[in-house]
């Protein structure tokens, strides 16, 4: 069995233990999951190395074709493959790369989310397991136009900030489009008023010239 085959065997075993532990609350199941994850991490399945292994095994794992419930379990399991041993979070660069691969076709706002996270890498340096899980919940429950997002819900702060960012961005784009349309149609306040042609004598204060007097005799002879 080659290295890829060994990794796949470890991955399959560890994932099976993880799924079993999510379906039950037994101590034995949790212990087996912890041990299998340690074996995976010992084989190099952690951080950037874990992400690279996921890429190599992508044709076999085929998460694109998983049903929603199965994908949810795989997505949560992938967090443990992307984090470093003894850590409780994933480095933001690893998370961005993992999302861009795993969440394709699962989250319509994925590109916007990735741009948002990239812009905040200086302050958002790690992703917690709770933030990781909530992103999938967000992608499944919140409409693309964000109209049903509840700001009073128990969302992670980064998702609250993402929604505010999206709404502010869309508001600015709307204002720019509106101003552009007004300027194009000549309706903004700074555009000169269009006036209809006016008779040169209409409303003029200048007195028109007096009529030339006509000699009555000449008038009779004409």
mmCIF file with all atom_site columns, N, CA and C in Angstrom, residues 91-162:
data_model
loop_
_atom_site.group_PDB
_atom_site.id
_atom_site.type_symbol
_atom_site.label_atom_id
_atom_site.label_alt_id
_atom_site.label_comp_id
_atom_site.label_asym_id
_atom_site.label_entity_id
_atom_site.label_seq_id
_atom_site.pdbx_PDB_ins_code
_atom_site.Cartn_x
_atom_site.Cartn_y
_atom_site.Cartn_z
_atom_site.occupancy
_atom_site.B_iso_or_equiv
_atom_site.pdbx_formal_charge
_atom_site.auth_seq_id
_atom_site.auth_comp_id
_atom_site.auth_asym_id
_atom_site.auth_atom_id
_atom_site.pdbx_PDB_model_num
ATOM 1   N N  . UNK A 1 91  ? -5.324  28.323 11.034 1.00 0.00 ? 91  UNK A N  1
ATOM 2   C CA . UNK A 1 91  ? -4.743  29.554 10.529 1.00 0.00 ? 91  UNK A CA 1
ATOM 3   C C  . UNK A 1 91  ? -5.610  30.091 9.393  1.00 0.00 ? 91  UNK A C  1
ATOM 4   N N  . UNK A 1 92  ? -5.782  31.403 9.335  1.00 0.00 ? 92  UNK A N  1
ATOM 5   C CA . UNK A 1 92  ? -6.737  31.989 8.391  1.00 0.00 ? 92  UNK A CA 1
ATOM 6   C C  . UNK A 1 92  ? -6.356  31.681 6.941  1.00 0.00 ? 92  UNK A C  1
ATOM 7   N N  . UNK A 1 93  ? -5.075  31.634 6.615  1.00 0.00 ? 93  UNK A N  1
ATOM 8   C CA . UNK A 1 93  ? -4.670  31.319 5.242  1.00 0.00 ? 93  UNK A CA 1
ATOM 9   C C  . UNK A 1 93  ? -5.083  29.902 4.850  1.00 0.00 ? 93  UNK A C  1
ATOM 10  N N  . UNK A 1 94  ? -4.956  28.982 5.797  1.00 0.00 ? 94  UNK A N  1
ATOM 11  C CA . UNK A 1 94  ? -5.366  27.600 5.544  1.00 0.00 ? 94  UNK A CA 1
ATOM 12  C C  . UNK A 1 94  ? -6.882  27.529 5.391  1.00 0.00 ? 94  UNK A C  1
ATOM 13  N N  . UNK A 1 95  ? -7.598  28.263 6.240  1.00 0.00 ? 95  UNK A N  1
ATOM 14  C CA . UNK A 1 95  ? -9.062  28.268 6.177  1.00 0.00 ? 95  UNK A CA 1
ATOM 15  C C  . UNK A 1 95  ? -9.554  28.804 4.838  1.00 0.00 ? 95  UNK A C  1
ATOM 16  N N  . UNK A 1 96  ? -8.939  29.882 4.368  1.00 0.00 ? 96  UNK A N  1
ATOM 17  C CA . UNK A 1 96  ? -9.337  30.472 3.083  1.00 0.00 ? 96  UNK A CA 1
ATOM 18  C C  . UNK A 1 96  ? -9.146  29.465 1.953  1.00 0.00 ? 96  UNK A C  1
ATOM 19  N N  . UNK A 1 97  ? -8.006  28.793 1.966  1.00 0.00 ? 97  UNK A N  1
ATOM 20  C CA . UNK A 1 97  ? -7.732  27.809 0.913  1.00 0.00 ? 97  UNK A CA 1
ATOM 21  C C  . UNK A 1 97  ? -8.684  26.619 1.012  1.00 0.00 ? 97  UNK A C  1
ATOM 22  N N  . UNK A 1 98  ? -8.972  26.201 2.244  1.00 0.00 ? 98  UNK A N  1
ATOM 23  C CA . UNK A 1 98  ? -9.892  25.070 2.427  1.00 0.00 ? 98  UNK A CA 1
ATOM 24  C C  . UNK A 1 98  ? -11.302 25.435 1.974  1.00 0.00 ? 98  UNK A C  1
ATOM 25  N N  . UNK A 1 99  ? -11.785 26.592 2.364  1.00 0.00 ? 99  UNK A N  1
ATOM 26  C CA . UNK A 1 99  ? -13.128 27.027 1.952  1.00 0.00 ? 99  UNK A CA 1
ATOM 27  C C  . UNK A 1 99  ? -13.228 27.138 0.437  1.00 0.00 ? 99  UNK A C  1
ATOM 28  N N  . UNK A 1 100 ? -12.191 27.693 -0.187 1.00 0.00 ? 100 UNK A N  1
ATOM 29  C CA . UNK A 1 100 ? -12.234 27.888 -1.636 1.00 0.00 ? 100 UNK A CA 1
ATOM 30  C C  . UNK A 1 100 ? -12.282 26.562 -2.386 1.00 0.00 ? 100 UNK A C  1
ATOM 31  N N  . UNK A 1 101 ? -11.911 25.487 -1.707 1.00 0.00 ? 101 UNK A N  1
ATOM 32  C CA . UNK A 1 101 ? -11.943 24.166 -2.330 1.00 0.00 ? 101 UNK A CA 1
ATOM 33  C C  . UNK A 1 101 ? -13.177 23.372 -1.911 1.00 0.00 ? 101 UNK A C  1
ATOM 34  N N  . UNK A 1 102 ? -13.478 23.369 -0.615 1.00 0.00 ? 102 UNK A N  1
ATOM 35  C CA . UNK A 1 102 ? -14.537 22.498 -0.085 1.00 0.00 ? 102 UNK A CA 1
ATOM 36  C C  . UNK A 1 102 ? -15.930 23.087 -0.280 1.00 0.00 ? 102 UNK A C  1
ATOM 37  N N  . UNK A 1 103 ? -16.046 24.423 -0.193 1.00 0.00 ? 103 UNK A N  1
ATOM 38  C CA . UNK A 1 103 ? -17.370 25.057 -0.172 1.00 0.00 ? 103 UNK A CA 1
ATOM 39  C C  . UNK A 1 103 ? -17.880 25.470 -1.548 1.00 0.00 ? 103 UNK A C  1
ATOM 40  N N  . UNK A 1 104 ? -17.136 25.168 -2.585 1.00 0.00 ? 104 UNK A N  1
ATOM 41  C CA . UNK A 1 104 ? -17.591 25.508 -3.936 1.00 0.00 ? 104 UNK A CA 1
ATOM 42  C C  . UNK A 1 104 ? -18.900 24.787 -4.235 1.00 0.00 ? 104 UNK A C  1
ATOM 43  N N  . UNK A 1 105 ? -19.886 25.554 -4.691 1.00 0.00 ? 105 UNK A N  1
ATOM 44  C CA . UNK A 1 105 ? -21.193 24.977 -4.991 1.00 0.00 ? 105 UNK A CA 1
ATOM 45  C C  . UNK A 1 105 ? -22.088 24.815 -3.775 1.00 0.00 ? 105 UNK A C  1
ATOM 46  N N  . UNK A 1 106 ? -21.569 25.173 -2.588 1.00 0.00 ? 106 UNK A N  1
ATOM 47  C CA . UNK A 1 106 ? -22.351 25.040 -1.348 1.00 0.00 ? 106 UNK A CA 1
ATOM 48  C C  . UNK A 1 106 ? -22.711 26.391 -0.742 1.00 0.00 ? 106 UNK A C  1
ATOM 49  N N  . UNK A 1 107 ? -22.061 27.449 -1.213 1.00 0.00 ? 107 UNK A N  1
ATOM 50  C CA . UNK A 1 107 ? -22.241 28.770 -0.601 1.00 0.00 ? 107 UNK A CA 1
ATOM 51  C C  . UNK A 1 107 ? -22.201 29.810 -1.707 1.00 0.00 ? 107 UNK A C  1
ATOM 52  N N  . UNK A 1 108 ? -23.340 30.436 -1.979 1.00 0.00 ? 108 UNK A N  1
ATOM 53  C CA . UNK A 1 108 ? -23.422 31.369 -3.095 1.00 0.00 ? 108 UNK A CA 1
ATOM 54  C C  . UNK A 1 108 ? -22.623 32.644 -2.860 1.00 0.00 ? 108 UNK A C  1
ATOM 55  N N  . UNK A 1 109 ? -22.402 32.986 -1.607 1.00 0.00 ? 109 UNK A N  1
ATOM 56  C CA . UNK A 1 109 ? -21.635 34.189 -1.290 1.00 0.00 ? 109 UNK A CA 1
ATOM 57  C C  . UNK A 1 109 ? -20.180 33.851 -0.973 1.00 0.00 ? 109 UNK A C  1
ATOM 58  N N  . UNK A 1 110 ? -19.714 32.710 -1.438 1.00 0.00 ? 110 UNK A N  1
ATOM 59  C CA . UNK A 1 110 ? -18.374 32.251 -1.085 1.00 0.00 ? 110 UNK A CA 1
ATOM 60  C C  . UNK A 1 110 ? -17.299 33.248 -1.509 1.00 0.00 ? 110 UNK A C  1
ATOM 61  N N  . UNK A 1 111 ? -17.349 33.718 -2.741 1.00 0.00 ? 111 UNK A N  1
ATOM 62  C CA . UNK A 1 111 ? -16.322 34.653 -3.220 1.00 0.00 ? 111 UNK A CA 1
ATOM 63  C C  . UNK A 1 111 ? -16.322 35.932 -2.392 1.00 0.00 ? 111 UNK A C  1
ATOM 64  N N  . UNK A 1 112 ? -17.520 36.437 -2.060 1.00 0.00 ? 112 UNK A N  1
ATOM 65  C CA . UNK A 1 112 ? -17.612 37.650 -1.245 1.00 0.00 ? 112 UNK A CA 1
ATOM 66  C C  . UNK A 1 112 ? -17.050 37.392 0.155  1.00 0.00 ? 112 UNK A C  1
ATOM 67  N N  . UNK A 1 113 ? -17.354 36.227 0.711  1.00 0.00 ? 113 UNK A N  1
ATOM 68  C CA . UNK A 1 113 ? -16.851 35.876 2.041  1.00 0.00 ? 113 UNK A CA 1
ATOM 69  C C  . UNK A 1 113 ? -15.322 35.776 2.037  1.00 0.00 ? 113 UNK A C  1
ATOM 70  N N  . UNK A 1 114 ? -14.762 35.136 1.035  1.00 0.00 ? 114 UNK A N  1
ATOM 71  C CA . UNK A 1 114 ? -13.317 34.984 0.958  1.00 0.00 ? 114 UNK A CA 1
ATOM 72  C C  . UNK A 1 114 ? -12.637 36.345 0.813  1.00 0.00 ? 114 UNK A C  1
ATOM 73  N N  . UNK A 1 115 ? -13.206 37.227 0.009  1.00 0.00 ? 115 UNK A N  1
ATOM 74  C CA . UNK A 1 115 ? -12.652 38.584 -0.128 1.00 0.00 ? 115 UNK A CA 1
ATOM 75  C C  . UNK A 1 115 ? -12.708 39.323 1.207  1.00 0.00 ? 115 UNK A C  1
ATOM 76  N N  . UNK A 1 116 ? -13.824 39.161 1.900  1.00 0.00 ? 116 UNK A N  1
ATOM 77  C CA . UNK A 1 116 ? -14.000 39.811 3.206  1.00 0.00 ? 116 UNK A CA 1
ATOM 78  C C  . UNK A 1 116 ? -12.937 39.340 4.198  1.00 0.00 ? 116 UNK A C  1
ATOM 79  N N  . UNK A 1 117 ? -12.701 38.038 4.252  1.00 0.00 ? 117 UNK A N  1
ATOM 80  C CA . UNK A 1 117 ? -11.718 37.489 5.187  1.00 0.00 ? 117 UNK A CA 1
ATOM 81  C C  . UNK A 1 117 ? -10.309 37.926 4.797  1.00 0.00 ? 117 UNK A C  1
ATOM 82  N N  . UNK A 1 118 ? -10.014 37.935 3.504  1.00 0.00 ? 118 UNK A N  1
ATOM 83  C CA . UNK A 1 118 ? -8.682  38.364 3.057  1.00 0.00 ? 118 UNK A CA 1
ATOM 84  C C  . UNK A 1 118 ? -8.404  39.805 3.476  1.00 0.00 ? 118 UNK A C  1
ATOM 85  N N  . UNK A 1 119 ? -9.413  40.649 3.409  1.00 0.00 ? 119 UNK A N  1
ATOM 86  C CA . UNK A 1 119 ? -9.230  42.046 3.776  1.00 0.00 ? 119 UNK A CA 1
ATOM 87  C C  . UNK A 1 119 ? -8.977  42.229 5.267  1.00 0.00 ? 119 UNK A C  1
ATOM 88  N N  . UNK A 1 120 ? -9.333  41.222 6.058  1.00 0.00 ? 120 UNK A N  1
ATOM 89  C CA . UNK A 1 120 ? -9.209  41.338 7.516  1.00 0.00 ? 120 UNK A CA 1
ATOM 90  C C  . UNK A 1 120 ? -8.198  40.356 8.106  1.00 0.00 ? 120 UNK A C  1
ATOM 91  N N  . UNK A 1 121 ? -7.289  39.881 7.276  1.00 0.00 ? 121 UNK A N  1
ATOM 92  C CA . UNK A 1 121 ? -6.311  38.905 7.761  1.00 0.00 ? 121 UNK A CA 1
ATOM 93  C C  . UNK A 1 121 ? -5.412  39.474 8.854  1.00 0.00 ? 121 UNK A C  1
ATOM 94  N N  . UNK A 1 122 ? -5.235  40.790 8.867  1.00 0.00 ? 122 UNK A N  1
ATOM 95  C CA . UNK A 1 122 ? -4.370  41.381 9.883  1.00 0.00 ? 122 UNK A CA 1
ATOM 96  C C  . UNK A 1 122 ? -4.991  41.295 11.272 1.00 0.00 ? 122 UNK A C  1
ATOM 97  N N  . UNK A 1 123 ? -6.320  41.246 11.333 1.00 0.00 ? 123 UNK A N  1
ATOM 98  C CA . UNK A 1 123 ? -7.009  41.151 12.624 1.00 0.00 ? 123 UNK A CA 1
ATOM 99  C C  . UNK A 1 123 ? -7.666  39.787 12.828 1.00 0.00 ? 123 UNK A C  1
ATOM 100 N N  . UNK A 1 124 ? -8.071  39.140 11.741 1.00 0.00 ? 124 UNK A N  1
ATOM 101 C CA . UNK A 1 124 ? -8.697  37.820 11.822 1.00 0.00 ? 124 UNK A CA 1
ATOM 102 C C  . UNK A 1 124 ? -7.648  36.775 11.417 1.00 0.00 ? 124 UNK A C  1
ATOM 103 N N  . UNK A 1 125 ? -6.770  36.443 12.336 1.00 0.00 ? 125 UNK A N  1
ATOM 104 C CA . UNK A 1 125 ? -5.622  35.599 12.006 1.00 0.00 ? 125 UNK A CA 1
ATOM 105 C C  . UNK A 1 125 ? -5.918  34.114 12.123 1.00 0.00 ? 125 UNK A C  1
ATOM 106 N N  . UNK A 1 126 ? -6.927  33.759 12.900 1.00 0.00 ? 126 UNK A N  1
ATOM 107 C CA . UNK A 1 126 ? -7.281  32.343 13.078 1.00 0.00 ? 126 UNK A CA 1
ATOM 108 C C  . UNK A 1 126 ? -8.795  32.194 13.012 1.00 0.00 ? 126 UNK A C  1
ATOM 109 N N  . UNK A 1 127 ? -9.238  30.978 12.710 1.00 0.00 ? 127 UNK A N  1
ATOM 110 C CA . UNK A 1 127 ? -10.663 30.646 12.651 1.00 0.00 ? 127 UNK A CA 1
ATOM 111 C C  . UNK A 1 127 ? -10.927 29.555 13.684 1.00 0.00 ? 127 UNK A C  1
ATOM 112 N N  . UNK A 1 128 ? -11.853 29.838 14.581 1.00 0.00 ? 128 UNK A N  1
ATOM 113 C CA . UNK A 1 128 ? -12.189 28.857 15.612 1.00 0.00 ? 128 UNK A CA 1
ATOM 114 C C  . UNK A 1 128 ? -13.117 27.786 15.036 1.00 0.00 ? 128 UNK A C  1
ATOM 115 N N  . UNK A 1 129 ? -13.270 26.712 15.772 1.00 0.00 ? 129 UNK A N  1
ATOM 116 C CA . UNK A 1 129 ? -14.161 25.646 15.318 1.00 0.00 ? 129 UNK A CA 1
ATOM 117 C C  . UNK A 1 129 ? -15.601 26.135 15.248 1.00 0.00 ? 129 UNK A C  1
ATOM 118 N N  . UNK A 1 130 ? -15.993 26.987 16.180 1.00 0.00 ? 130 UNK A N  1
ATOM 119 C CA . UNK A 1 130 ? -17.350 27.531 16.162 1.00 0.00 ? 130 UNK A CA 1
ATOM 120 C C  . UNK A 1 130 ? -17.572 28.388 14.917 1.00 0.00 ? 130 UNK A C  1
ATOM 121 N N  . UNK A 1 131 ? -16.608 29.231 14.577 1.00 0.00 ? 131 UNK A N  1
ATOM 122 C CA . UNK A 1 131 ? -16.726 30.060 13.372 1.00 0.00 ? 131 UNK A CA 1
ATOM 123 C C  . UNK A 1 131 ? -16.763 29.187 12.122 1.00 0.00 ? 131 UNK A C  1
ATOM 124 N N  . UNK A 1 132 ? -15.946 28.157 12.117 1.00 0.00 ? 132 UNK A N  1
ATOM 125 C CA . UNK A 1 132 ? -15.902 27.222 10.980 1.00 0.00 ? 132 UNK A CA 1
ATOM 126 C C  . UNK A 1 132 ? -17.275 26.577 10.776 1.00 0.00 ? 132 UNK A C  1
ATOM 127 N N  . UNK A 1 133 ? -17.860 26.084 11.842 1.00 0.00 ? 133 UNK A N  1
ATOM 128 C CA . UNK A 1 133 ? -19.160 25.413 11.746 1.00 0.00 ? 133 UNK A CA 1
ATOM 129 C C  . UNK A 1 133 ? -20.265 26.386 11.375 1.00 0.00 ? 133 UNK A C  1
ATOM 130 N N  . UNK A 1 134 ? -20.235 27.573 11.960 1.00 0.00 ? 134 UNK A N  1
ATOM 131 C CA . UNK A 1 134 ? -21.314 28.529 11.701 1.00 0.00 ? 134 UNK A CA 1
ATOM 132 C C  . UNK A 1 134 ? -21.353 28.991 10.254 1.00 0.00 ? 134 UNK A C  1
ATOM 133 N N  . UNK A 1 135 ? -20.206 28.992 9.582  1.00 0.00 ? 135 UNK A N  1
ATOM 134 C CA . UNK A 1 135 ? -20.220 29.412 8.179  1.00 0.00 ? 135 UNK A CA 1
ATOM 135 C C  . UNK A 1 135 ? -21.101 28.481 7.348  1.00 0.00 ? 135 UNK A C  1
ATOM 136 N N  . UNK A 1 136 ? -21.022 27.191 7.605  1.00 0.00 ? 136 UNK A N  1
ATOM 137 C CA . UNK A 1 136 ? -21.879 26.252 6.873  1.00 0.00 ? 136 UNK A CA 1
ATOM 138 C C  . UNK A 1 136 ? -23.346 26.477 7.234  1.00 0.00 ? 136 UNK A C  1
ATOM 139 N N  . UNK A 1 137 ? -23.637 26.690 8.503  1.00 0.00 ? 137 UNK A N  1
ATOM 140 C CA . UNK A 1 137 ? -25.013 26.976 8.917  1.00 0.00 ? 137 UNK A CA 1
ATOM 141 C C  . UNK A 1 137 ? -25.517 28.251 8.238  1.00 0.00 ? 137 UNK A C  1
ATOM 142 N N  . UNK A 1 138 ? -24.658 29.258 8.176  1.00 0.00 ? 138 UNK A N  1
ATOM 143 C CA . UNK A 1 138 ? -25.005 30.523 7.526  1.00 0.00 ? 138 UNK A CA 1
ATOM 144 C C  . UNK A 1 138 ? -25.315 30.302 6.050  1.00 0.00 ? 138 UNK A C  1
ATOM 145 N N  . UNK A 1 139 ? -24.487 29.522 5.372  1.00 0.00 ? 139 UNK A N  1
ATOM 146 C CA . UNK A 1 139 ? -24.668 29.285 3.936  1.00 0.00 ? 139 UNK A CA 1
ATOM 147 C C  . UNK A 1 139 ? -25.968 28.558 3.639  1.00 0.00 ? 139 UNK A C  1
ATOM 148 N N  . UNK A 1 140 ? -26.472 27.811 4.613  1.00 0.00 ? 140 UNK A N  1
ATOM 149 C CA . UNK A 1 140 ? -27.685 27.018 4.396  1.00 0.00 ? 140 UNK A CA 1
ATOM 150 C C  . UNK A 1 140 ? -28.961 27.725 4.837  1.00 0.00 ? 140 UNK A C  1
ATOM 151 N N  . UNK A 1 141 ? -28.855 28.671 5.731  1.00 0.00 ? 141 UNK A N  1
ATOM 152 C CA . UNK A 1 141 ? -30.061 29.253 6.312  1.00 0.00 ? 141 UNK A CA 1
ATOM 153 C C  . UNK A 1 141 ? -30.313 30.706 5.922  1.00 0.00 ? 141 UNK A C  1
ATOM 154 N N  . UNK A 1 142 ? -29.286 31.427 5.504  1.00 0.00 ? 142 UNK A N  1
ATOM 155 C CA . UNK A 1 142 ? -29.438 32.852 5.186  1.00 0.00 ? 142 UNK A CA 1
ATOM 156 C C  . UNK A 1 142 ? -29.538 33.032 3.675  1.00 0.00 ? 142 UNK A C  1
ATOM 157 N N  . UNK A 1 143 ? -30.545 33.810 3.247  1.00 0.00 ? 143 UNK A N  1
ATOM 158 C CA . UNK A 1 143 ? -30.744 34.049 1.822  1.00 0.00 ? 143 UNK A CA 1
ATOM 159 C C  . UNK A 1 143 ? -29.563 34.811 1.234  1.00 0.00 ? 143 UNK A C  1
ATOM 160 N N  . UNK A 1 144 ? -29.420 34.678 -0.074 1.00 0.00 ? 144 UNK A N  1
ATOM 161 C CA . UNK A 1 144 ? -28.316 35.352 -0.755 1.00 0.00 ? 144 UNK A CA 1
ATOM 162 C C  . UNK A 1 144 ? -28.415 36.867 -0.618 1.00 0.00 ? 144 UNK A C  1
ATOM 163 N N  . UNK A 1 145 ? -29.650 37.409 -0.563 1.00 0.00 ? 145 UNK A N  1
ATOM 164 C CA . UNK A 1 145 ? -29.803 38.852 -0.405 1.00 0.00 ? 145 UNK A CA 1
ATOM 165 C C  . UNK A 1 145 ? -29.761 39.289 1.063  1.00 0.00 ? 145 UNK A C  1
ATOM 166 N N  . UNK A 1 146 ? -29.539 38.327 1.979  1.00 0.00 ? 146 UNK A N  1
ATOM 167 C CA . UNK A 1 146 ? -29.374 38.584 3.424  1.00 0.00 ? 146 UNK A CA 1
ATOM 168 C C  . UNK A 1 146 ? -30.643 39.116 4.080  1.00 0.00 ? 146 UNK A C  1
ATOM 169 N N  . UNK A 1 147 ? -31.770 39.039 3.393  1.00 0.00 ? 147 UNK A N  1
ATOM 170 C CA . UNK A 1 147 ? -33.001 39.637 3.904  1.00 0.00 ? 147 UNK A CA 1
ATOM 171 C C  . UNK A 1 147 ? -33.516 38.958 5.162  1.00 0.00 ? 147 UNK A C  1
ATOM 172 N N  . UNK A 1 148 ? -33.183 37.703 5.370  1.00 0.00 ? 148 UNK A N  1
ATOM 173 C CA . UNK A 1 148 ? -33.686 36.994 6.551  1.00 0.00 ? 148 UNK A CA 1
ATOM 174 C C  . UNK A 1 148 ? -32.625 36.842 7.639  1.00 0.00 ? 148 UNK A C  1
ATOM 175 N N  . UNK A 1 149 ? -31.520 37.567 7.511  1.00 0.00 ? 149 UNK A N  1
ATOM 176 C CA . UNK A 1 149 ? -30.477 37.491 8.543  1.00 0.00 ? 149 UNK A CA 1
ATOM 177 C C  . UNK A 1 149 ? -30.961 38.183 9.811  1.00 0.00 ? 149 UNK A C  1
ATOM 178 N N  . UNK A 1 150 ? -30.851 37.497 10.930 1.00 0.00 ? 150 UNK A N  1
ATOM 179 C CA . UNK A 1 150 ? -31.285 38.038 12.222 1.00 0.00 ? 150 UNK A CA 1
ATOM 180 C C  . UNK A 1 150 ? -30.069 38.553 12.979 1.00 0.00 ? 150 UNK A C  1
ATOM 181 N N  . UNK A 1 151 ? -29.908 39.862 13.094 1.00 0.00 ? 151 UNK A N  1
ATOM 182 C CA . UNK A 1 151 ? -28.737 40.405 13.805 1.00 0.00 ? 151 UNK A CA 1
ATOM 183 C C  . UNK A 1 151 ? -28.740 40.064 15.284 1.00 0.00 ? 151 UNK A C  1
ATOM 184 N N  . UNK A 1 152 ? -29.899 39.661 15.800 1.00 0.00 ? 152 UNK A N  1
ATOM 185 C CA . UNK A 1 152 ? -29.977 39.278 17.213 1.00 0.00 ? 152 UNK A CA 1
ATOM 186 C C  . UNK A 1 152 ? -29.747 37.788 17.426 1.00 0.00 ? 152 UNK A C  1
ATOM 187 N N  . UNK A 1 153 ? -29.481 37.074 16.328 1.00 0.00 ? 153 UNK A N  1
ATOM 188 C CA . UNK A 1 153 ? -29.207 35.649 16.441 1.00 0.00 ? 153 UNK A CA 1
ATOM 189 C C  . UNK A 1 153 ? -27.822 35.405 17.030 1.00 0.00 ? 153 UNK A C  1
ATOM 190 N N  . UNK A 1 154 ? -27.568 34.177 17.382 1.00 0.00 ? 154 UNK A N  1
ATOM 191 C CA . UNK A 1 154 ? -26.292 33.827 18.032 1.00 0.00 ? 154 UNK A CA 1
ATOM 192 C C  . UNK A 1 154 ? -25.209 33.543 17.002 1.00 0.00 ? 154 UNK A C  1
ATOM 193 N N  . UNK A 1 155 ? -25.023 34.466 16.062 1.00 0.00 ? 155 UNK A N  1
ATOM 194 C CA . UNK A 1 155 ? -24.011 34.297 15.031 1.00 0.00 ? 155 UNK A CA 1
ATOM 195 C C  . UNK A 1 155 ? -22.655 34.757 15.548 1.00 0.00 ? 155 UNK A C  1
ATOM 196 N N  . UNK A 1 156 ? -21.596 34.179 14.996 1.00 0.00 ? 156 UNK A N  1
ATOM 197 C CA . UNK A 1 156 ? -20.244 34.631 15.318 1.00 0.00 ? 156 UNK A CA 1
ATOM 198 C C  . UNK A 1 156 ? -20.080 36.078 14.864 1.00 0.00 ? 156 UNK A C  1
ATOM 199 N N  . UNK A 1 157 ? -19.249 36.822 15.591 1.00 0.00 ? 157 UNK A N  1
ATOM 200 C CA . UNK A 1 157 ? -19.068 38.244 15.276 1.00 0.00 ? 157 UNK A CA 1
ATOM 201 C C  . UNK A 1 157 ? -18.595 38.453 13.840 1.00 0.00 ? 157 UNK A C  1
ATOM 202 N N  . UNK A 1 158 ? -17.755 37.561 13.333 1.00 0.00 ? 158 UNK A N  1
ATOM 203 C CA . UNK A 1 158 ? -17.252 37.736 11.973 1.00 0.00 ? 158 UNK A CA 1
ATOM 204 C C  . UNK A 1 158 ? -18.374 37.662 10.946 1.00 0.00 ? 158 UNK A C  1
ATOM 205 N N  . UNK A 1 159 ? -19.413 36.885 11.222 1.00 0.00 ? 159 UNK A N  1
ATOM 206 C CA . UNK A 1 159 ? -20.548 36.800 10.298 1.00 0.00 ? 159 UNK A CA 1
ATOM 207 C C  . UNK A 1 159 ? -21.432 38.036 10.406 1.00 0.00 ? 159 UNK A C  1
ATOM 208 N N  . UNK A 1 160 ? -21.589 38.566 11.618 1.00 0.00 ? 160 UNK A N  1
ATOM 209 C CA . UNK A 1 160 ? -22.298 39.848 11.783 1.00 0.00 ? 160 UNK A CA 1
ATOM 210 C C  . UNK A 1 160 ? -21.587 40.935 10.985 1.00 0.00 ? 160 UNK A C  1
ATOM 211 N N  . UNK A 1 161 ? -20.274 40.975 11.085 1.00 0.00 ? 161 UNK A N  1
ATOM 212 C CA . UNK A 1 161 ? -19.492 41.993 10.389 1.00 0.00 ? 161 UNK A CA 1
ATOM 213 C C  . UNK A 1 161 ? -19.550 41.783 8.880  1.00 0.00 ? 161 UNK A C  1
ATOM 214 N N  . UNK A 1 162 ? -19.594 40.539 8.456  1.00 0.00 ? 162 UNK A N  1
ATOM 215 C CA . UNK A 1 162 ? -19.697 40.243 7.025  1.00 0.00 ? 162 UNK A CA 1
ATOM 216 C C  . UNK A 1 162 ? -21.007 40.765 6.458  1.00 0.00 ? 162 UNK A C  1
#
